[in-house]
mmCIF file of C-alpha atoms in Angstrom:
data_model
loop_
_atom_site.group_PDB
_atom_site.id
_atom_site.type_symbol
_atom_site.label_atom_id
_atom_site.label_comp_id
_atom_site.label_asym_id
_atom_site.label_seq_id
_atom_site.Cartn_x
_atom_site.Cartn_y
_atom_site.Cartn_z
ATOM 1 C CA MET A 2 7.151 33.160 -8.588
ATOM 2 C CA ASN A 3 7.176 36.240 -10.821
ATOM 3 C CA ALA A 4 4.081 38.278 -11.688
ATOM 4 C CA LEU A 5 3.732 36.804 -15.153
ATOM 5 C CA SER A 6 3.986 33.176 -14.081
ATOM 6 C CA SER A 7 1.517 33.773 -11.226
ATOM 7 C CA ASP A 8 -1.097 34.650 -13.856
ATOM 8 C CA VAL A 9 -0.763 31.209 -15.471
ATOM 9 C CA VAL A 10 -3.954 29.313 -14.670
ATOM 10 C CA LEU A 11 -3.294 26.271 -16.880
ATOM 11 C CA ARG A 12 0.085 24.883 -17.873
ATOM 12 C CA VAL A 13 0.356 21.759 -20.026
ATOM 13 C CA GLU A 14 3.762 20.138 -20.549
ATOM 14 C CA ALA A 15 4.484 17.267 -22.961
ATOM 15 C CA LEU A 16 0.946 15.901 -22.827
ATOM 16 C CA ASN A 17 0.538 12.564 -24.594
ATOM 17 C CA ALA A 18 -2.764 10.719 -24.739
ATOM 18 C CA TYR A 19 -4.064 7.417 -26.043
ATOM 19 C CA TYR A 20 -7.312 5.792 -27.112
ATOM 20 C CA GLY A 21 -6.555 2.206 -26.214
ATOM 21 C CA ARG A 22 -3.167 1.472 -27.770
ATOM 22 C CA ALA A 23 -3.387 4.267 -30.354
ATOM 23 C CA GLN A 24 -1.567 7.483 -29.476
ATOM 24 C CA VAL A 25 -3.663 10.560 -30.298
ATOM 25 C CA LEU A 26 -1.784 13.462 -28.650
ATOM 26 C CA PHE A 27 1.956 13.989 -28.989
ATOM 27 C CA ASP A 28 3.911 16.220 -26.556
ATOM 28 C CA VAL A 29 1.319 18.987 -26.445
ATOM 29 C CA ASN A 30 2.490 22.116 -24.612
ATOM 30 C CA LEU A 31 0.267 25.115 -23.908
ATOM 31 C CA GLU A 32 -0.576 27.793 -21.356
ATOM 32 C CA VAL A 33 -3.642 29.861 -20.490
ATOM 33 C CA ARG A 34 -3.394 32.935 -18.276
ATOM 34 C CA ARG A 35 -5.933 34.770 -16.184
ATOM 35 C CA GLY A 36 -8.148 37.031 -18.305
ATOM 36 C CA GLU A 37 -7.017 35.323 -21.522
ATOM 37 C CA VAL A 38 -8.853 33.354 -24.193
ATOM 38 C CA VAL A 39 -6.697 30.792 -25.957
ATOM 39 C CA ALA A 40 -8.032 29.019 -29.056
ATOM 40 C CA LEU A 41 -7.257 25.425 -30.000
ATOM 41 C CA MET A 42 -7.648 25.418 -33.770
ATOM 42 C CA GLY A 43 -7.553 22.647 -36.346
ATOM 43 C CA ARG A 44 -9.620 20.515 -38.658
ATOM 44 C CA ASN A 45 -11.959 17.745 -37.528
ATOM 45 C CA GLY A 46 -9.885 14.998 -35.940
ATOM 46 C CA ALA A 47 -6.908 17.270 -35.227
ATOM 47 C CA GLY A 48 -7.050 16.559 -31.484
ATOM 48 C CA LYS A 49 -8.891 19.577 -30.085
ATOM 49 C CA SER A 50 -11.647 17.754 -28.211
ATOM 50 C CA THR A 51 -9.222 15.016 -27.212
ATOM 51 C CA THR A 52 -6.966 17.623 -25.600
ATOM 52 C CA MET A 53 -9.859 18.919 -23.521
ATOM 53 C CA LYS A 54 -10.902 15.433 -22.450
ATOM 54 C CA ALA A 55 -7.312 14.683 -21.458
ATOM 55 C CA LEU A 56 -7.106 17.889 -19.403
ATOM 56 C CA MET A 57 -10.344 16.953 -17.646
ATOM 57 C CA GLY A 58 -9.059 13.471 -16.772
ATOM 58 C CA LEU A 59 -11.526 11.711 -19.051
ATOM 59 C CA LEU A 60 -8.977 9.568 -20.923
ATOM 60 C CA ALA A 61 -7.732 6.381 -19.325
ATOM 61 C CA ARG A 62 -4.137 6.736 -20.477
ATOM 62 C CA THR A 63 -2.138 9.958 -20.586
ATOM 63 C CA HIS A 64 1.458 11.038 -19.930
ATOM 64 C CA GLY A 65 2.862 14.475 -19.247
ATOM 65 C CA LYS A 66 2.090 17.195 -16.734
ATOM 66 C CA VAL A 67 -1.054 19.295 -16.359
ATOM 67 C CA SER A 68 -1.066 22.053 -13.737
ATOM 68 C CA LEU A 69 -4.066 24.125 -12.628
ATOM 69 C CA ARG A 70 -3.009 27.229 -10.688
ATOM 70 C CA GLY A 71 0.242 25.479 -9.800
ATOM 71 C CA ASN A 72 -1.426 22.253 -8.645
ATOM 72 C CA ASP A 73 -0.408 19.082 -10.486
ATOM 73 C CA ILE A 74 -3.661 17.468 -11.689
ATOM 74 C CA SER A 75 -2.035 15.034 -14.128
ATOM 75 C CA HIS A 76 -3.356 11.977 -12.300
ATOM 76 C CA ALA A 77 -6.523 13.426 -10.746
ATOM 77 C CA GLN A 78 -10.009 12.092 -11.402
ATOM 78 C CA PRO A 79 -12.556 14.260 -13.285
ATOM 79 C CA HIS A 80 -14.578 15.079 -10.157
ATOM 80 C CA GLN A 81 -11.391 16.123 -8.340
ATOM 81 C CA ILE A 82 -10.355 18.353 -11.250
ATOM 82 C CA ALA A 83 -13.795 19.984 -11.270
ATOM 83 C CA ARG A 84 -13.586 20.635 -7.539
ATOM 84 C CA LEU A 85 -10.205 22.306 -8.017
ATOM 85 C CA GLY A 86 -11.791 24.791 -10.414
ATOM 86 C CA MET A 87 -11.710 23.510 -13.984
ATOM 87 C CA GLY A 88 -15.048 23.815 -15.770
ATOM 88 C CA TYR A 89 -15.730 21.776 -18.912
ATOM 89 C CA VAL A 90 -18.430 22.485 -21.497
ATOM 90 C CA PRO A 91 -18.510 19.470 -23.840
ATOM 91 C CA GLU A 92 -19.470 19.695 -27.483
ATOM 92 C CA ASP A 93 -22.602 17.580 -27.011
ATOM 93 C CA ARG A 94 -24.098 19.795 -24.267
ATOM 94 C CA ARG A 95 -25.450 17.060 -21.944
ATOM 95 C CA ILE A 96 -28.081 19.065 -20.119
ATOM 96 C CA PHE A 97 -30.743 17.353 -18.016
ATOM 97 C CA THR A 98 -33.750 17.516 -20.325
ATOM 98 C CA ASP A 99 -36.326 16.729 -17.608
ATOM 99 C CA LEU A 100 -35.027 19.454 -15.287
ATOM 100 C CA THR A 101 -35.867 23.150 -15.561
ATOM 101 C CA VAL A 102 -33.304 25.840 -16.268
ATOM 102 C CA LEU A 103 -33.028 26.661 -12.555
ATOM 103 C CA GLU A 104 -32.762 22.991 -11.618
ATOM 104 C CA ASN A 105 -30.001 22.456 -14.196
ATOM 105 C CA LEU A 106 -28.113 25.404 -12.723
ATOM 106 C CA ASP A 107 -28.502 24.034 -9.208
ATOM 107 C CA VAL A 108 -26.907 20.734 -10.295
ATOM 108 C CA GLY A 109 -23.724 22.624 -11.200
ATOM 109 C CA ARG A 110 -23.492 24.623 -7.980
ATOM 110 C CA GLN A 111 -20.185 24.539 -6.080
ATOM 111 C CA PRO A 112 -18.946 26.652 -3.157
ATOM 112 C CA ALA A 113 -17.353 30.034 -3.783
ATOM 113 C CA ARG A 114 -13.599 29.995 -4.407
ATOM 114 C CA ALA A 115 -10.930 32.496 -3.416
ATOM 115 C CA ASP A 116 -9.929 34.676 -6.398
ATOM 116 C CA ALA A 117 -12.640 33.182 -8.659
ATOM 117 C CA LEU A 118 -15.794 34.767 -10.011
ATOM 118 C CA CYS A 119 -18.777 33.805 -7.855
ATOM 119 C CA TRP A 120 -21.876 33.008 -9.898
ATOM 120 C CA THR A 121 -25.547 33.014 -8.959
ATOM 121 C CA PRO A 122 -28.580 32.354 -11.184
ATOM 122 C CA GLU A 123 -29.296 36.088 -11.145
ATOM 123 C CA LYS A 124 -25.821 36.944 -12.437
ATOM 124 C CA LEU A 125 -26.074 34.245 -15.092
ATOM 125 C CA PHE A 126 -29.473 35.506 -16.253
ATOM 126 C CA ALA A 127 -27.864 38.931 -16.754
ATOM 127 C CA LEU A 128 -25.135 37.244 -18.830
ATOM 128 C CA PHE A 129 -27.668 35.057 -20.701
ATOM 129 C CA PRO A 130 -30.919 37.047 -21.017
ATOM 130 C CA ASN A 131 -32.548 34.205 -22.989
ATOM 131 C CA LEU A 132 -32.267 31.933 -19.969
ATOM 132 C CA GLY A 133 -33.596 34.644 -17.688
ATOM 133 C CA GLY A 134 -36.828 34.580 -19.647
ATOM 134 C CA MET A 135 -37.405 30.855 -19.130
ATOM 135 C CA PRO A 136 -36.246 29.814 -15.624
ATOM 136 C CA ALA A 137 -38.991 27.194 -15.267
ATOM 137 C CA ARG A 138 -38.697 25.714 -18.770
ATOM 138 C CA PRO A 139 -37.506 22.095 -18.996
ATOM 139 C CA GLY A 140 -34.234 21.668 -20.829
ATOM 140 C CA GLY A 141 -35.833 19.354 -23.369
ATOM 141 C CA GLN A 142 -38.130 22.161 -24.540
ATOM 142 C CA MET A 143 -35.284 24.533 -25.439
ATOM 143 C CA SER A 144 -33.590 25.140 -28.775
ATOM 144 C CA GLY A 145 -30.097 23.822 -29.408
ATOM 145 C CA GLY A 146 -28.612 27.265 -28.914
ATOM 146 C CA GLU A 147 -30.486 27.789 -25.654
ATOM 147 C CA GLN A 148 -29.285 24.392 -24.453
ATOM 148 C CA GLN A 149 -25.731 25.435 -25.308
ATOM 149 C CA MET A 150 -26.146 28.579 -23.201
ATOM 150 C CA LEU A 151 -27.570 26.511 -20.347
ATOM 151 C CA THR A 152 -24.600 24.139 -20.463
ATOM 152 C CA VAL A 153 -22.177 27.067 -20.175
ATOM 153 C CA ALA A 154 -24.231 28.654 -17.388
ATOM 154 C CA ARG A 155 -24.410 25.382 -15.454
ATOM 155 C CA THR A 156 -20.630 25.035 -15.697
ATOM 156 C CA LEU A 157 -20.146 28.599 -14.456
ATOM 157 C CA MET A 158 -22.236 27.746 -11.373
ATOM 158 C CA GLY A 159 -19.177 25.743 -10.313
ATOM 159 C CA ASN A 160 -17.224 29.051 -10.032
ATOM 160 C CA PRO A 161 -14.300 27.774 -12.122
ATOM 161 C CA TYR A 162 -10.927 29.427 -12.536
ATOM 162 C CA LEU A 163 -10.624 27.956 -16.028
ATOM 163 C CA LEU A 164 -13.384 27.305 -18.555
ATOM 164 C CA LEU A 165 -12.937 24.706 -21.309
ATOM 165 C CA LEU A 166 -15.326 25.450 -24.199
ATOM 166 C CA ASP A 167 -15.538 22.727 -26.843
ATOM 167 C CA GLU A 168 -16.897 24.024 -30.181
ATOM 168 C CA PRO A 169 -19.386 26.523 -28.682
ATOM 169 C CA SER A 170 -20.405 27.935 -32.092
ATOM 170 C CA GLU A 171 -21.070 24.518 -33.684
ATOM 171 C CA GLY A 172 -24.611 24.004 -34.929
ATOM 172 C CA VAL A 173 -26.241 27.052 -33.329
ATOM 173 C CA ALA A 174 -28.045 29.978 -34.946
ATOM 174 C CA PRO A 175 -26.071 33.126 -35.850
ATOM 175 C CA VAL A 176 -27.897 35.175 -33.213
ATOM 176 C CA ILE A 177 -26.772 32.674 -30.542
ATOM 177 C CA VAL A 178 -23.215 32.814 -31.881
ATOM 178 C CA GLU A 179 -23.274 36.603 -31.407
ATOM 179 C CA GLN A 180 -24.433 36.148 -27.832
ATOM 180 C CA MET A 181 -21.678 33.584 -27.250
ATOM 181 C CA VAL A 182 -19.121 36.124 -28.463
ATOM 182 C CA ASP A 183 -20.500 38.736 -26.051
ATOM 183 C CA MET A 184 -20.490 36.220 -23.206
ATOM 184 C CA ILE A 185 -16.868 35.159 -23.770
ATOM 185 C CA VAL A 186 -15.689 38.768 -24.024
ATOM 186 C CA GLN A 187 -17.450 39.627 -20.752
ATOM 187 C CA LEU A 188 -15.918 36.631 -18.991
ATOM 188 C CA LYS A 189 -12.471 37.555 -20.255
ATOM 189 C CA ARG A 190 -12.851 41.129 -19.018
ATOM 190 C CA ALA A 191 -13.836 39.773 -15.615
ATOM 191 C CA GLY A 192 -10.602 37.774 -15.438
ATOM 192 C CA MET A 193 -11.752 34.304 -16.463
ATOM 193 C CA ALA A 194 -9.204 32.040 -18.179
ATOM 194 C CA ILE A 195 -10.755 30.282 -21.192
ATOM 195 C CA LEU A 196 -9.482 27.514 -23.458
ATOM 196 C CA LEU A 197 -11.627 27.409 -26.585
ATOM 197 C CA SER A 198 -11.768 24.544 -29.085
ATOM 198 C CA GLU A 199 -12.975 25.967 -32.376
ATOM 199 C CA GLN A 200 -12.946 25.408 -36.127
ATOM 200 C CA ASN A 201 -14.563 28.741 -36.980
ATOM 201 C CA LEU A 202 -11.673 31.150 -37.508
ATOM 202 C CA GLN A 203 -13.949 34.187 -37.574
ATOM 203 C CA PHE A 204 -15.530 33.270 -34.233
ATOM 204 C CA ALA A 205 -12.154 32.503 -32.640
ATOM 205 C CA GLY A 206 -10.735 35.755 -33.979
ATOM 206 C CA LEU A 207 -13.430 37.806 -32.259
ATOM 207 C CA VAL A 208 -12.664 36.495 -28.781
ATOM 208 C CA SER A 209 -9.194 34.919 -28.646
ATOM 209 C CA ASP A 210 -5.846 36.415 -27.663
ATOM 210 C CA ARG A 211 -3.625 33.532 -28.764
ATOM 211 C CA ALA A 212 -3.994 30.320 -30.749
ATOM 212 C CA TYR A 213 -2.475 26.868 -30.928
ATOM 213 C CA VAL A 214 -3.044 24.972 -34.180
ATOM 214 C CA LEU A 215 -3.223 21.186 -33.990
ATOM 215 C CA GLU A 216 -2.773 18.580 -36.698
ATOM 216 C CA ASN A 217 -2.948 14.851 -35.971
ATOM 217 C CA GLY A 218 -2.385 15.466 -32.273
ATOM 218 C CA HIS A 219 0.688 17.698 -32.735
ATOM 219 C CA VAL A 220 0.923 21.434 -32.106
ATOM 220 C CA ARG A 221 2.071 22.724 -35.497
ATOM 221 C CA TYR A 222 1.786 26.467 -34.906
ATOM 222 C CA GLN A 223 1.270 28.917 -32.072
ATOM 223 C CA ALA A 224 0.991 32.683 -32.206
ATOM 224 C CA ALA A 225 -1.082 35.692 -31.296
ATOM 225 C CA MET A 226 -4.577 35.306 -32.747
ATOM 226 C CA GLN A 227 -4.099 38.338 -34.976
ATOM 227 C CA ASN A 228 -1.028 36.687 -36.521
ATOM 228 C CA LEU A 229 -2.948 33.505 -37.312
ATOM 229 C CA ALA A 230 -5.811 35.535 -38.770
ATOM 230 C CA ALA A 231 -3.349 37.233 -41.114
ATOM 231 C CA ASP A 232 -1.412 34.097 -42.129
ATOM 232 C CA ALA A 233 -3.152 32.640 -45.183
ATOM 233 C CA ALA A 234 -0.490 29.964 -45.669
ATOM 234 C CA ILE A 235 -0.989 28.504 -42.173
ATOM 235 C CA GLN A 236 -4.742 28.628 -42.642
ATOM 236 C CA ARG A 237 -4.499 26.718 -45.911
ATOM 237 C CA ALA A 238 -2.140 24.150 -44.437
ATOM 238 C CA TYR A 239 -4.005 23.388 -41.204
ATOM 239 C CA LEU A 240 -7.477 24.939 -41.175
ATOM 240 C CA SER A 241 -8.954 24.864 -44.687
ATOM 241 C CA LEU A 242 -11.172 21.963 -45.674
#
């Protein structure tokens, strides 16, 4: 294995997925490397969230190959994929509203992994100062943006190699979006591999190295993020409302 390929944390080859009998992903190919943020871009319904659910083993019917650090996880169950080091932050947050911040973090705890960042509540409170100021607050008494931070922090407690972030900037205040940008940049610098589903081109442009653009479950375009940001024609065709 050469040095470049050894940095590949996620490799997806000809991924097809179905909701019932309806095909929703068509031969999706993508890669994410260590210390890289890759954006999945596209309009609502393009297949971004579906791709993440398929990677996490949450769809009943898929075809193709998904590899995490060289391990074939194409037919693994969600809990097995999580234990192998894939962390998933869904769009709808799903925190435990009756549990405190610290208790939510404890739910996500997994053992340390070789070659992965090892997270503790103290390290996460440094990354998310808002959470550090409310360790005993129940999740149900937090703002939407604070709940979003808690969901990311809880996922990081699993010490993942790869972080799937589904629409992290959706529906949160601008100040929280700024903190999300800082958080993603810090994780990238520390070597985390991140796959980001996002509609907000400005947000994606601040943190992403490369982008794949989806339309109706097909990858229509892939390039360095700076190339997508400069390509008005592609933006009009696949990203504009």
